[in-house]
JSON list of C-alpha atoms in Angstrom, two decimals:
[
{"chain": "P", "resi": 1, "resn": "MET", "atom": "CA", "xyz": [-250.38, -93.48, -111.14]},
{"chain": "P", "resi": 2, "resn": "ALA", "atom": "CA", "xyz": [-250.60, -96.96, -109.73]},
{"chain": "P", "resi": 3, "resn": "VAL", "atom": "CA", "xyz": [-247.38, -97.66, -107.80]},
{"chain": "P", "resi": 4, "resn": "LYS", "atom": "CA", "xyz": [-246.18, -100.39, -105.48]},
{"chain": "P", "resi": 5, "resn": "VAL", "atom": "CA", "xyz": [-244.77, -99.62, -102.03]},
{"chain": "P", "resi": 6, "resn": "ILE", "atom": "CA", "xyz": [-242.53, -102.29, -100.50]},
{"chain": "P", "resi": 7, "resn": "ILE", "atom": "CA", "xyz": [-242.94, -102.51, -96.71]},
{"chain": "P", "resi": 8, "resn": "PRO", "atom": "CA", "xyz": [-239.91, -103.65, -94.66]},
{"chain": "P", "resi": 9, "resn": "THR", "atom": "CA", "xyz": [-240.39, -106.59, -92.28]},
{"chain": "P", "resi": 10, "resn": "PRO", "atom": "CA", "xyz": [-240.49, -104.54, -89.02]},
{"chain": "P", "resi": 11, "resn": "LEU", "atom": "CA", "xyz": [-243.34, -102.38, -90.35]},
{"chain": "P", "resi": 12, "resn": "ARG", "atom": "CA", "xyz": [-245.49, -105.18, -91.76]},
{"chain": "P", "resi": 13, "resn": "PRO", "atom": "CA", "xyz": [-247.37, -105.71, -88.48]},
{"chain": "P", "resi": 14, "resn": "TYR", "atom": "CA", "xyz": [-248.64, -102.13, -88.90]},
{"chain": "P", "resi": 15, "resn": "ALA", "atom": "CA", "xyz": [-249.57, -102.59, -92.57]},
{"chain": "P", "resi": 16, "resn": "GLY", "atom": "CA", "xyz": [-251.92, -105.54, -92.46]},
{"chain": "P", "resi": 17, "resn": "LYS", "atom": "CA", "xyz": [-248.90, -107.91, -92.52]},
{"chain": "P", "resi": 18, "resn": "GLN", "atom": "CA", "xyz": [-248.47, -107.13, -96.21]},
{"chain": "P", "resi": 19, "resn": "GLU", "atom": "CA", "xyz": [-245.11, -107.17, -97.98]},
{"chain": "P", "resi": 20, "resn": "SER", "atom": "CA", "xyz": [-246.26, -104.56, -100.45]},
{"chain": "P", "resi": 21, "resn": "VAL", "atom": "CA", "xyz": [-249.17, -102.20, -101.02]},
{"chain": "P", "resi": 22, "resn": "GLU", "atom": "CA", "xyz": [-250.53, -100.90, -104.34]},
{"chain": "P", "resi": 23, "resn": "LEU", "atom": "CA", "xyz": [-251.74, -97.33, -104.32]},
{"chain": "P", "resi": 24, "resn": "GLN", "atom": "CA", "xyz": [-252.27, -94.23, -106.44]},
{"chain": "P", "resi": 25, "resn": "ALA", "atom": "CA", "xyz": [-249.74, -91.41, -106.18]},
{"chain": "P", "resi": 26, "resn": "ARG", "atom": "CA", "xyz": [-247.96, -88.83, -108.37]},
{"chain": "P", "resi": 27, "resn": "THR", "atom": "CA", "xyz": [-245.02, -88.24, -106.02]},
{"chain": "P", "resi": 28, "resn": "VAL", "atom": "CA", "xyz": [-243.18, -90.09, -103.27]},
{"chain": "P", "resi": 29, "resn": "GLY", "atom": "CA", "xyz": [-244.75, -87.73, -100.72]},
{"chain": "P", "resi": 30, "resn": "GLU", "atom": "CA", "xyz": [-248.21, -88.61, -101.97]},
{"chain": "P", "resi": 31, "resn": "ALA", "atom": "CA", "xyz": [-247.41, -92.31, -101.87]},
{"chain": "P", "resi": 32, "resn": "LEU", "atom": "CA", "xyz": [-246.24, -92.12, -98.25]},
{"chain": "P", "resi": 33, "resn": "ALA", "atom": "CA", "xyz": [-249.23, -89.96, -97.32]},
{"chain": "P", "resi": 34, "resn": "ALA", "atom": "CA", "xyz": [-251.61, -92.47, -98.92]},
{"chain": "P", "resi": 35, "resn": "LEU", "atom": "CA", "xyz": [-249.83, -95.30, -97.15]},
{"chain": "P", "resi": 36, "resn": "THR", "atom": "CA", "xyz": [-250.02, -93.69, -93.70]},
{"chain": "P", "resi": 37, "resn": "THR", "atom": "CA", "xyz": [-253.65, -92.70, -94.28]},
{"chain": "P", "resi": 38, "resn": "ARG", "atom": "CA", "xyz": [-254.50, -96.32, -95.01]},
{"chain": "P", "resi": 39, "resn": "PHE", "atom": "CA", "xyz": [-252.33, -97.61, -92.16]},
{"chain": "P", "resi": 40, "resn": "SER", "atom": "CA", "xyz": [-252.23, -94.85, -89.55]},
{"chain": "P", "resi": 41, "resn": "GLU", "atom": "CA", "xyz": [-250.06, -96.87, -87.12]},
{"chain": "P", "resi": 42, "resn": "LEU", "atom": "CA", "xyz": [-247.17, -96.59, -89.59]},
{"chain": "P", "resi": 43, "resn": "LYS", "atom": "CA", "xyz": [-246.93, -92.84, -89.21]},
{"chain": "P", "resi": 44, "resn": "LYS", "atom": "CA", "xyz": [-245.04, -92.68, -85.93]},
{"chain": "P", "resi": 45, "resn": "HIS", "atom": "CA", "xyz": [-242.42, -95.13, -87.20]},
{"chain": "P", "resi": 46, "resn": "LEU", "atom": "CA", "xyz": [-241.82, -93.24, -90.47]},
{"chain": "P", "resi": 47, "resn": "TYR", "atom": "CA", "xyz": [-242.10, -89.62, -89.35]},
{"chain": "P", "resi": 48, "resn": "ALA", "atom": "CA", "xyz": [-240.54, -87.72, -86.44]},
{"chain": "P", "resi": 49, "resn": "ASP", "atom": "CA", "xyz": [-242.60, -85.32, -84.33]},
{"chain": "P", "resi": 50, "resn": "ASP", "atom": "CA", "xyz": [-241.60, -82.43, -86.60]},
{"chain": "P", "resi": 51, "resn": "GLY", "atom": "CA", "xyz": [-243.29, -84.15, -89.55]},
{"chain": "P", "resi": 52, "resn": "ARG", "atom": "CA", "xyz": [-240.08, -85.03, -91.36]},
{"chain": "P", "resi": 53, "resn": "LEU", "atom": "CA", "xyz": [-239.10, -88.54, -92.37]},
{"chain": "P", "resi": 54, "resn": "ARG", "atom": "CA", "xyz": [-237.01, -90.12, -89.63]},
{"chain": "P", "resi": 55, "resn": "SER", "atom": "CA", "xyz": [-233.30, -90.08, -90.50]},
{"chain": "P", "resi": 56, "resn": "PHE", "atom": "CA", "xyz": [-233.03, -93.88, -90.49]},
{"chain": "P", "resi": 57, "resn": "VAL", "atom": "CA", "xyz": [-235.96, -94.27, -92.90]},
{"chain": "P", "resi": 58, "resn": "ASN", "atom": "CA", "xyz": [-234.63, -94.52, -96.45]},
{"chain": "P", "resi": 59, "resn": "VAL", "atom": "CA", "xyz": [-236.89, -94.37, -99.46]},
{"chain": "P", "resi": 60, "resn": "TYR", "atom": "CA", "xyz": [-235.95, -95.64, -102.90]},
{"chain": "P", "resi": 61, "resn": "VAL", "atom": "CA", "xyz": [-237.76, -95.32, -106.22]},
{"chain": "P", "resi": 62, "resn": "ASN", "atom": "CA", "xyz": [-236.71, -98.26, -108.37]},
{"chain": "P", "resi": 63, "resn": "ASP", "atom": "CA", "xyz": [-233.40, -98.56, -106.47]},
{"chain": "P", "resi": 64, "resn": "GLU", "atom": "CA", "xyz": [-232.62, -94.80, -106.55]},
{"chain": "P", "resi": 65, "resn": "ASP", "atom": "CA", "xyz": [-232.39, -93.13, -103.14]},
{"chain": "P", "resi": 66, "resn": "ILE", "atom": "CA", "xyz": [-234.82, -90.17, -103.14]},
{"chain": "P", "resi": 67, "resn": "ARG", "atom": "CA", "xyz": [-232.21, -88.06, -101.31]},
{"chain": "P", "resi": 68, "resn": "TYR", "atom": "CA", "xyz": [-230.38, -87.95, -104.66]},
{"chain": "P", "resi": 69, "resn": "LEU", "atom": "CA", "xyz": [-233.58, -87.24, -106.59]},
{"chain": "P", "resi": 70, "resn": "GLN", "atom": "CA", "xyz": [-236.16, -84.65, -105.51]},
{"chain": "P", "resi": 71, "resn": "LYS", "atom": "CA", "xyz": [-236.72, -86.20, -102.08]},
{"chain": "P", "resi": 72, "resn": "GLU", "atom": "CA", "xyz": [-240.44, -86.46, -101.29]},
{"chain": "P", "resi": 73, "resn": "LYS", "atom": "CA", "xyz": [-241.26, -84.35, -104.37]},
{"chain": "P", "resi": 74, "resn": "THR", "atom": "CA", "xyz": [-239.78, -87.07, -106.60]},
{"chain": "P", "resi": 75, "resn": "SER", "atom": "CA", "xyz": [-242.28, -87.82, -109.39]},
{"chain": "P", "resi": 76, "resn": "LEU", "atom": "CA", "xyz": [-243.61, -91.32, -109.85]},
{"chain": "P", "resi": 77, "resn": "ARG", "atom": "CA", "xyz": [-244.55, -93.09, -113.06]},
{"chain": "P", "resi": 78, "resn": "GLU", "atom": "CA", "xyz": [-247.06, -95.84, -113.60]},
{"chain": "P", "resi": 79, "resn": "GLY", "atom": "CA", "xyz": [-245.66, -99.12, -112.29]},
{"chain": "P", "resi": 80, "resn": "ASP", "atom": "CA", "xyz": [-242.84, -97.58, -110.21]},
{"chain": "P", "resi": 81, "resn": "THR", "atom": "CA", "xyz": [-241.73, -99.39, -107.06]},
{"chain": "P", "resi": 82, "resn": "VAL", "atom": "CA", "xyz": [-241.19, -97.34, -103.91]},
{"chain": "P", "resi": 83, "resn": "SER", "atom": "CA", "xyz": [-239.13, -99.21, -101.30]},
{"chain": "P", "resi": 84, "resn": "ILE", "atom": "CA", "xyz": [-238.82, -98.27, -97.65]},
{"chain": "P", "resi": 85, "resn": "VAL", "atom": "CA", "xyz": [-235.44, -99.54, -96.47]},
{"chain": "P", "resi": 86, "resn": "PRO", "atom": "CA", "xyz": [-234.24, -99.28, -92.86]},
{"chain": "P", "resi": 87, "resn": "SER", "atom": "CA", "xyz": [-230.84, -98.16, -91.75]},
{"chain": "P", "resi": 88, "resn": "ILE", "atom": "CA", "xyz": [-229.88, -99.22, -88.25]},
{"chain": "P", "resi": 89, "resn": "ALA", "atom": "CA", "xyz": [-228.19, -96.99, -85.71]},
{"chain": "P", "resi": 90, "resn": "GLY", "atom": "CA", "xyz": [-227.60, -96.75, -82.00]},
{"chain": "P", "resi": 91, "resn": "GLY", "atom": "CA", "xyz": [-224.89, -96.93, -79.42]},
{"chain": "P", "resi": 92, "resn": "ALA", "atom": "CA", "xyz": [-223.94, -96.39, -75.82]},
{"chain": "P", "resi": 93, "resn": "LYS", "atom": "CA", "xyz": [-224.85, -92.97, -74.48]},
{"chain": "P", "resi": 94, "resn": "ILE", "atom": "CA", "xyz": [-221.49, -92.26, -72.86]},
{"chain": "P", "resi": 95, "resn": "ALA", "atom": "CA", "xyz": [-219.78, -89.36, -74.60]},
{"chain": "P", "resi": 96, "resn": "TYR", "atom": "CA", "xyz": [-216.03, -89.62, -75.16]},
{"chain": "H", "resi": 1, "resn": "MET", "atom": "CA", "xyz": [-239.70, -108.11, -69.18]},
{"chain": "H", "resi": 2, "resn": "THR", "atom": "CA", "xyz": [-242.53, -109.34, -71.40]},
{"chain": "H", "resi": 3, "resn": "GLY", "atom": "CA", "xyz": [-241.84, -113.05, -71.35]},
{"chain": "H", "resi": 4, "resn": "ALA", "atom": "CA", "xyz": [-240.37, -112.88, -74.84]},
{"chain": "H", "resi": 5, "resn": "VAL", "atom": "CA", "xyz": [-237.46, -115.25, -75.42]},
{"chain": "H", "resi": 6, "resn": "LEU", "atom": "CA", "xyz": [-234.59, -115.10, -77.90]},
{"chain": "H", "resi": 7, "resn": "LYS", "atom": "CA", "xyz": [-232.79, -118.43, -78.23]},
{"chain": "H", "resi": 8, "resn": "ILE", "atom": "CA", "xyz": [-229.25, -118.52, -79.53]},
{"chain": "H", "resi": 9, "resn": "ARG", "atom": "CA", "xyz": [-226.67, -121.29, -79.77]},
{"chain": "H", "resi": 10, "resn": "GLU", "atom": "CA", "xyz": [-223.65, -120.86, -77.50]},
{"chain": "H", "resi": 11, "resn": "GLU", "atom": "CA", "xyz": [-221.37, -120.95, -80.54]},
{"chain": "H", "resi": 12, "resn": "LEU", "atom": "CA", "xyz": [-223.18, -118.00, -82.17]},
{"chain": "H", "resi": 13, "resn": "LEU", "atom": "CA", "xyz": [-223.22, -116.03, -78.93]},
{"chain": "H", "resi": 14, "resn": "GLY", "atom": "CA", "xyz": [-219.48, -116.70, -78.68]},
{"chain": "H", "resi": 15, "resn": "ARG", "atom": "CA", "xyz": [-219.02, -115.27, -82.18]},
{"chain": "H", "resi": 16, "resn": "ILE", "atom": "CA", "xyz": [-220.88, -112.07, -81.19]},
{"chain": "H", "resi": 17, "resn": "HIS", "atom": "CA", "xyz": [-218.71, -111.75, -78.08]},
{"chain": "H", "resi": 18, "resn": "ALA", "atom": "CA", "xyz": [-215.57, -112.31, -80.17]},
{"chain": "H", "resi": 19, "resn": "HIS", "atom": "CA", "xyz": [-216.72, -109.62, -82.61]},
{"chain": "H", "resi": 20, "resn": "GLY", "atom": "CA", "xyz": [-217.17, -107.17, -79.73]},
{"chain": "H", "resi": 21, "resn": "VAL", "atom": "CA", "xyz": [-213.67, -107.97, -78.41]},
{"chain": "H", "resi": 22, "resn": "GLU", "atom": "CA", "xyz": [-212.14, -107.70, -81.89]},
{"chain": "H", "resi": 23, "resn": "THR", "atom": "CA", "xyz": [-213.52, -104.19, -82.51]},
{"chain": "H", "resi": 24, "resn": "TYR", "atom": "CA", "xyz": [-212.97, -102.94, -78.91]},
{"chain": "H", "resi": 25, "resn": "PRO", "atom": "CA", "xyz": [-212.85, -100.05, -78.00]},
{"chain": "H", "resi": 26, "resn": "HIS", "atom": "CA", "xyz": [-215.18, -99.47, -80.95]},
{"chain": "H", "resi": 27, "resn": "GLU", "atom": "CA", "xyz": [-218.73, -100.80, -81.21]},
{"chain": "H", "resi": 28, "resn": "CYS", "atom": "CA", "xyz": [-219.28, -103.88, -83.34]},
{"chain": "H", "resi": 29, "resn": "CYS", "atom": "CA", "xyz": [-222.54, -104.59, -85.16]},
{"chain": "H", "resi": 30, "resn": "GLY", "atom": "CA", "xyz": [-224.23, -107.24, -87.23]},
{"chain": "H", "resi": 31, "resn": "ALA", "atom": "CA", "xyz": [-227.47, -108.94, -88.22]},
{"chain": "H", "resi": 32, "resn": "LEU", "atom": "CA", "xyz": [-229.32, -111.76, -86.45]},
{"chain": "H", "resi": 33, "resn": "LEU", "atom": "CA", "xyz": [-230.86, -114.28, -88.84]},
{"chain": "H", "resi": 34, "resn": "GLY", "atom": "CA", "xyz": [-233.31, -116.90, -87.67]},
{"chain": "H", "resi": 35, "resn": "ARG", "atom": "CA", "xyz": [-236.94, -117.74, -87.18]},
{"chain": "H", "resi": 36, "resn": "ASP", "atom": "CA", "xyz": [-239.85, -116.04, -85.47]},
{"chain": "H", "resi": 37, "resn": "SER", "atom": "CA", "xyz": [-242.79, -118.21, -84.53]},
{"chain": "H", "resi": 38, "resn": "ASP", "atom": "CA", "xyz": [-245.52, -116.41, -82.61]},
{"chain": "H", "resi": 39, "resn": "GLY", "atom": "CA", "xyz": [-242.93, -114.19, -80.98]},
{"chain": "H", "resi": 40, "resn": "LEU", "atom": "CA", "xyz": [-240.65, -117.06, -79.96]},
{"chain": "H", "resi": 41, "resn": "ARG", "atom": "CA", "xyz": [-237.40, -116.35, -81.71]},
{"chain": "H", "resi": 42, "resn": "GLU", "atom": "CA", "xyz": [-234.29, -118.33, -82.42]},
{"chain": "H", "resi": 43, "resn": "VAL", "atom": "CA", "xyz": [-231.05, -117.00, -83.92]},
{"chain": "H", "resi": 44, "resn": "LEU", "atom": "CA", "xyz": [-229.69, -119.47, -86.46]},
{"chain": "H", "resi": 45, "resn": "ASP", "atom": "CA", "xyz": [-226.99, -117.43, -88.17]},
{"chain": "H", "resi": 46, "resn": "LEU", "atom": "CA", "xyz": [-225.18, -114.10, -88.09]},
{"chain": "H", "resi": 47, "resn": "VAL", "atom": "CA", "xyz": [-224.04, -111.53, -90.61]},
{"chain": "H", "resi": 48, "resn": "PRO", "atom": "CA", "xyz": [-221.21, -109.53, -89.00]},
{"chain": "H", "resi": 49, "resn": "LEU", "atom": "CA", "xyz": [-221.17, -106.03, -90.48]},
{"chain": "H", "resi": 50, "resn": "LYS", "atom": "CA", "xyz": [-218.87, -103.04, -90.49]},
{"chain": "H", "resi": 51, "resn": "ASN", "atom": "CA", "xyz": [-219.70, -100.16, -88.18]},
{"chain": "H", "resi": 52, "resn": "ARG", "atom": "CA", "xyz": [-220.10, -97.26, -90.62]},
{"chain": "H", "resi": 53, "resn": "ARG", "atom": "CA", "xyz": [-219.91, -94.53, -87.95]},
{"chain": "H", "resi": 54, "resn": "ASN", "atom": "CA", "xyz": [-216.31, -93.49, -88.55]},
{"chain": "H", "resi": 55, "resn": "ASP", "atom": "CA", "xyz": [-216.70, -90.24, -86.62]},
{"chain": "H", "resi": 56, "resn": "SER", "atom": "CA", "xyz": [-217.72, -91.76, -83.28]},
{"chain": "H", "resi": 57, "resn": "PRO", "atom": "CA", "xyz": [-217.32, -95.55, -83.34]},
{"chain": "H", "resi": 58, "resn": "ARG", "atom": "CA", "xyz": [-216.64, -95.85, -79.58]},
{"chain": "H", "resi": 59, "resn": "ASN", "atom": "CA", "xyz": [-220.22, -94.99, -78.64]},
{"chain": "H", "resi": 60, "resn": "ARG", "atom": "CA", "xyz": [-222.20, -95.14, -81.88]},
{"chain": "H", "resi": 61, "resn": "PHE", "atom": "CA", "xyz": [-222.86, -97.66, -84.62]},
{"chain": "H", "resi": 62, "resn": "GLU", "atom": "CA", "xyz": [-224.57, -97.42, -87.98]},
{"chain": "H", "resi": 63, "resn": "ILE", "atom": "CA", "xyz": [-225.62, -100.03, -90.51]},
{"chain": "H", "resi": 64, "resn": "THR", "atom": "CA", "xyz": [-226.32, -98.54, -93.93]},
{"chain": "H", "resi": 65, "resn": "PRO", "atom": "CA", "xyz": [-229.35, -99.40, -96.08]},
{"chain": "H", "resi": 66, "resn": "ASP", "atom": "CA", "xyz": [-227.00, -101.26, -98.45]},
{"chain": "H", "resi": 67, "resn": "ASP", "atom": "CA", "xyz": [-225.81, -103.43, -95.56]},
{"chain": "H", "resi": 68, "resn": "VAL", "atom": "CA", "xyz": [-229.41, -103.96, -94.44]},
{"chain": "H", "resi": 69, "resn": "ARG", "atom": "CA", "xyz": [-230.23, -105.14, -97.97]},
{"chain": "H", "resi": 70, "resn": "LEU", "atom": "CA", "xyz": [-227.19, -107.44, -97.89]},
{"chain": "H", "resi": 71, "resn": "ALA", "atom": "CA", "xyz": [-228.44, -108.95, -94.61]},
{"chain": "H", "resi": 72, "resn": "GLU", "atom": "CA", "xyz": [-231.96, -109.38, -96.05]},
{"chain": "H", "resi": 73, "resn": "GLU", "atom": "CA", "xyz": [-230.55, -111.05, -99.15]},
{"chain": "H", "resi": 74, "resn": "THR", "atom": "CA", "xyz": [-228.41, -113.40, -97.04]},
{"chain": "H", "resi": 75, "resn": "ALA", "atom": "CA", "xyz": [-231.49, -114.30, -94.99]},
{"chain": "H", "resi": 76, "resn": "ARG", "atom": "CA", "xyz": [-233.45, -115.08, -98.16]},
{"chain": "H", "resi": 77, "resn": "GLU", "atom": "CA", "xyz": [-230.63, -117.28, -99.50]},
{"chain": "H", "resi": 78, "resn": "LYS", "atom": "CA", "xyz": [-230.51, -119.21, -96.23]},
{"chain": "H", "resi": 79, "resn": "GLN", "atom": "CA", "xyz": [-234.32, -119.41, -96.12]},
{"chain": "H", "resi": 80, "resn": "VAL", "atom": "CA", "xyz": [-234.54, -117.72, -92.74]},
{"chain": "H", "resi": 81, "resn": "GLU", "atom": "CA", "xyz": [-235.67, -114.28, -91.58]},
{"chain": "H", "resi": 82, "resn": "LEU", "atom": "CA", "xyz": [-233.79, -111.15, -90.61]},
{"chain": "H", "resi": 83, "resn": "ILE", "atom": "CA", "xyz": [-235.03, -111.01, -87.00]},
{"chain": "H", "resi": 84, "resn": "GLY", "atom": "CA", "xyz": [-232.78, -108.36, -85.50]},
{"chain": "H", "resi": 85, "resn": "TRP", "atom": "CA", "xyz": [-229.41, -106.78, -84.89]},
{"chain": "H", "resi": 86, "resn": "TYR", "atom": "CA", "xyz": [-226.58, -106.96, -82.41]},
{"chain": "H", "resi": 87, "resn": "HIS", "atom": "CA", "xyz": [-224.09, -104.35, -81.29]},
{"chain": "H", "resi": 88, "resn": "SER", "atom": "CA", "xyz": [-221.61, -103.87, -78.46]},
{"chain": "H", "resi": 89, "resn": "HIS", "atom": "CA", "xyz": [-221.36, -101.21, -75.76]},
{"chain": "H", "resi": 90, "resn": "PRO", "atom": "CA", "xyz": [-217.62, -100.88, -75.01]},
{"chain": "H", "resi": 91, "resn": "ASP", "atom": "CA", "xyz": [-217.08, -100.08, -71.33]},
{"chain": "H", "resi": 92, "resn": "ALA", "atom": "CA", "xyz": [-220.79, -99.36, -70.92]},
{"chain": "H", "resi": 93, "resn": "PRO", "atom": "CA", "xyz": [-223.75, -101.38, -69.62]},
{"chain": "H", "resi": 94, "resn": "ALA", "atom": "CA", "xyz": [-225.71, -103.71, -71.89]},
{"chain": "H", "resi": 95, "resn": "ARG", "atom": "CA", "xyz": [-228.75, -101.47, -71.69]},
{"chain": "H", "resi": 96, "resn": "PRO", "atom": "CA", "xyz": [-230.28, -99.51, -74.56]},
{"chain": "H", "resi": 97, "resn": "SER", "atom": "CA", "xyz": [-229.51, -95.81, -74.51]},
{"chain": "H", "resi": 98, "resn": "GLN", "atom": "CA", "xyz": [-231.90, -93.00, -75.35]},
{"chain": "H", "resi": 99, "resn": "PHE", "atom": "CA", "xyz": [-230.05, -92.79, -78.66]},
{"chain": "H", "resi": 100, "resn": "ASP", "atom": "CA", "xyz": [-230.72, -96.50, -79.26]},
{"chain": "H", "resi": 101, "resn": "ARG", "atom": "CA", "xyz": [-234.45, -96.00, -78.67]},
{"chain": "H", "resi": 102, "resn": "GLU", "atom": "CA", "xyz": [-234.77, -92.93, -80.88]},
{"chain": "H", "resi": 103, "resn": "HIS", "atom": "CA", "xyz": [-233.22, -94.86, -83.75]},
{"chain": "H", "resi": 104, "resn": "ALA", "atom": "CA", "xyz": [-234.90, -98.21, -83.21]},
{"chain": "H", "resi": 105, "resn": "TRP", "atom": "CA", "xyz": [-237.37, -100.02, -85.40]},
{"chain": "H", "resi": 106, "resn": "PRO", "atom": "CA", "xyz": [-240.25, -101.99, -83.96]},
{"chain": "H", "resi": 107, "resn": "TRP", "atom": "CA", "xyz": [-240.40, -105.79, -84.20]},
{"chain": "H", "resi": 108, "resn": "TYR", "atom": "CA", "xyz": [-236.64, -106.39, -84.51]},
{"chain": "H", "resi": 109, "resn": "SER", "atom": "CA", "xyz": [-234.68, -107.87, -81.61]},
{"chain": "H", "resi": 110, "resn": "TYR", "atom": "CA", "xyz": [-231.81, -105.63, -80.55]},
{"chain": "H", "resi": 111, "resn": "MET", "atom": "CA", "xyz": [-229.08, -107.60, -78.80]},
{"chain": "H", "resi": 112, "resn": "ILE", "atom": "CA", "xyz": [-226.49, -105.64, -76.82]},
{"chain": "H", "resi": 113, "resn": "VAL", "atom": "CA", "xyz": [-223.21, -107.01, -75.48]},
{"chain": "H", "resi": 114, "resn": "SER", "atom": "CA", "xyz": [-221.31, -105.08, -72.85]},
{"chain": "H", "resi": 115, "resn": "VAL", "atom": "CA", "xyz": [-217.55, -105.36, -73.43]},
{"chain": "H", "resi": 116, "resn": "GLN", "atom": "CA", "xyz": [-215.56, -104.16, -70.41]},
{"chain": "H", "resi": 117, "resn": "GLN", "atom": "CA", "xyz": [-211.80, -103.77, -70.90]},
{"chain": "H", "resi": 118, "resn": "ARG", "atom": "CA", "xyz": [-211.88, -106.26, -73.81]},
{"chain": "H", "resi": 119, "resn": "GLU", "atom": "CA", "xyz": [-213.91, -108.80, -71.79]},
{"chain": "H", "resi": 120, "resn": "PRO", "atom": "CA", "xyz": [-217.47, -109.60, -72.91]},
{"chain": "H", "resi": 121, "resn": "ARG", "atom": "CA", "xyz": [-219.81, -109.28, -69.92]},
{"chain": "H", "resi": 122, "resn": "ASP", "atom": "CA", "xyz": [-223.60, -109.07, -69.96]},
{"chain": "H", "resi": 123, "resn": "THR", "atom": "CA", "xyz": [-225.67, -109.86, -73.02]},
{"chain": "H", "resi": 124, "resn": "THR", "atom": "CA", "xyz": [-229.21, -108.52, -73.22]},
{"chain": "H", "resi": 125, "resn": "SER", "atom": "CA", "xyz": [-231.87, -108.24, -75.91]},
{"chain": "H", "resi": 126, "resn": "TRP", "atom": "CA", "xyz": [-234.66, -105.74, -76.38]},
{"chain": "H", "resi": 127, "resn": "ARG", "atom": "CA", "xyz": [-237.69, -104.97, -78.50]},
{"chain": "H", "resi": 128, "resn": "LEU", "atom": "CA", "xyz": [-239.16, -101.51, -79.03]},
{"chain": "H", "resi": 129, "resn": "ARG", "atom": "CA", "xyz": [-242.72, -101.02, -77.83]},
{"chain": "H", "resi": 130, "resn": "ASP", "atom": "CA", "xyz": [-245.36, -100.28, -80.46]},
{"chain": "H", "resi": 131, "resn": "ASP", "atom": "CA", "xyz": [-245.72, -96.70, -79.22]},
{"chain": "H", "resi": 132, "resn": "ARG", "atom": "CA", "xyz": [-241.91, -96.17, -79.22]},
{"chain": "H", "resi": 133, "resn": "SER", "atom": "CA", "xyz": [-242.07, -95.13, -75.54]},
{"chain": "H", "resi": 134, "resn": "ALA", "atom": "CA", "xyz": [-239.59, -97.73, -74.25]},
{"chain": "H", "resi": 135, "resn": "TYR", "atom": "CA", "xyz": [-237.91, -101.04, -74.88]},
{"chain": "H", "resi": 136, "resn": "ASP", "atom": "CA", "xyz": [-239.04, -104.31, -73.35]},
{"chain": "H", "resi": 137, "resn": "SER", "atom": "CA", "xyz": [-236.31, -106.79, -72.53]},
{"chain": "H", "resi": 138, "resn": "GLU", "atom": "CA", "xyz": [-236.43, -110.32, -73.83]},
{"chain": "H", "resi": 139, "resn": "THR", "atom": "CA", "xyz": [-234.66, -113.26, -72.24]},
{"chain": "H", "resi": 140, "resn": "VAL", "atom": "CA", "xyz": [-231.54, -114.39, -74.07]},
{"chain": "H", "resi": 141, "resn": "GLU", "atom": "CA", "xyz": [-231.54, -118.18, -73.78]},
{"chain": "H", "resi": 142, "resn": "SER", "atom": "CA", "xyz": [-228.18, -119.65, -74.70]},
{"chain": "H", "resi": 143, "resn": "VAL", "atom": "CA", "xyz": [-228.56, -123.26, -75.90]},
{"chain": "H", "resi": 144, "resn": "ALA", "atom": "CA", "xyz": [-225.96, -125.89, -76.71]},
{"chain": "H", "resi": 145, "resn": "HIS", "atom": "CA", "xyz": [-227.71, -127.03, -79.87]},
{"chain": "H", "resi": 146, "resn": "SER", "atom": "CA", "xyz": [-230.34, -125.54, -82.13]},
{"chain": "H", "resi": 147, "resn": "ALA", "atom": "CA", "xyz": [-233.80, -127.13, -82.10]},
{"chain": "H", "resi": 148, "resn": "THR", "atom": "CA", "xyz": [-234.41, -126.20, -85.74]},
{"chain": "H", "resi": 149, "resn": "ARG", "atom": "CA", "xyz": [-232.27, -125.69, -88.76]}
]
């Protein structure tokens, strides 16, 4: 299936400065794999060392969070839009 | 230090400090809107946001994807860019923690304000290195008036 992946601003420098990328994929996992194969520098920002998506990386298929679908096994249809949306976290290290 | 500079009007910096005082002893957070031109950045507006970490707001902050989308939409409406984020470190130094680095995105500016006993102290700003190994600091240049709008 031809799908569109929307790249968030902080990752565009690692994706040829493109806002979106068209690629072929049947699932979200395939789409992300195809994306990181084409742009290998993206991988360390999307995946932790254990190979799982980083917790602050959120993936939506047409505005539906994949955590509430079948996660990376979520099926894609022709023309779907996959969006990578950041969440932002941090804080002082002092434990109270 | 990489020579990177983040300009911000005194009035906007004052609003960030006031936000940190208002939420003390909890961390405040928000979005920095502005322009990036060849790495030279200027903050032109802010989107103060709610810290969504209810379980540990004194030493953690979280901005949800919905709030990130709200900040992006606000930036589009104002015809500027979402260039980074600010948060406070209550009673802690204005330096990024290991937790900050593990959760950081590249490219964004991360401004940190140390708030000691309700008083805003140091303000610093940081960008994550490409290889995620560390942050590089950028100079926060407080200006009386904005050069661009």
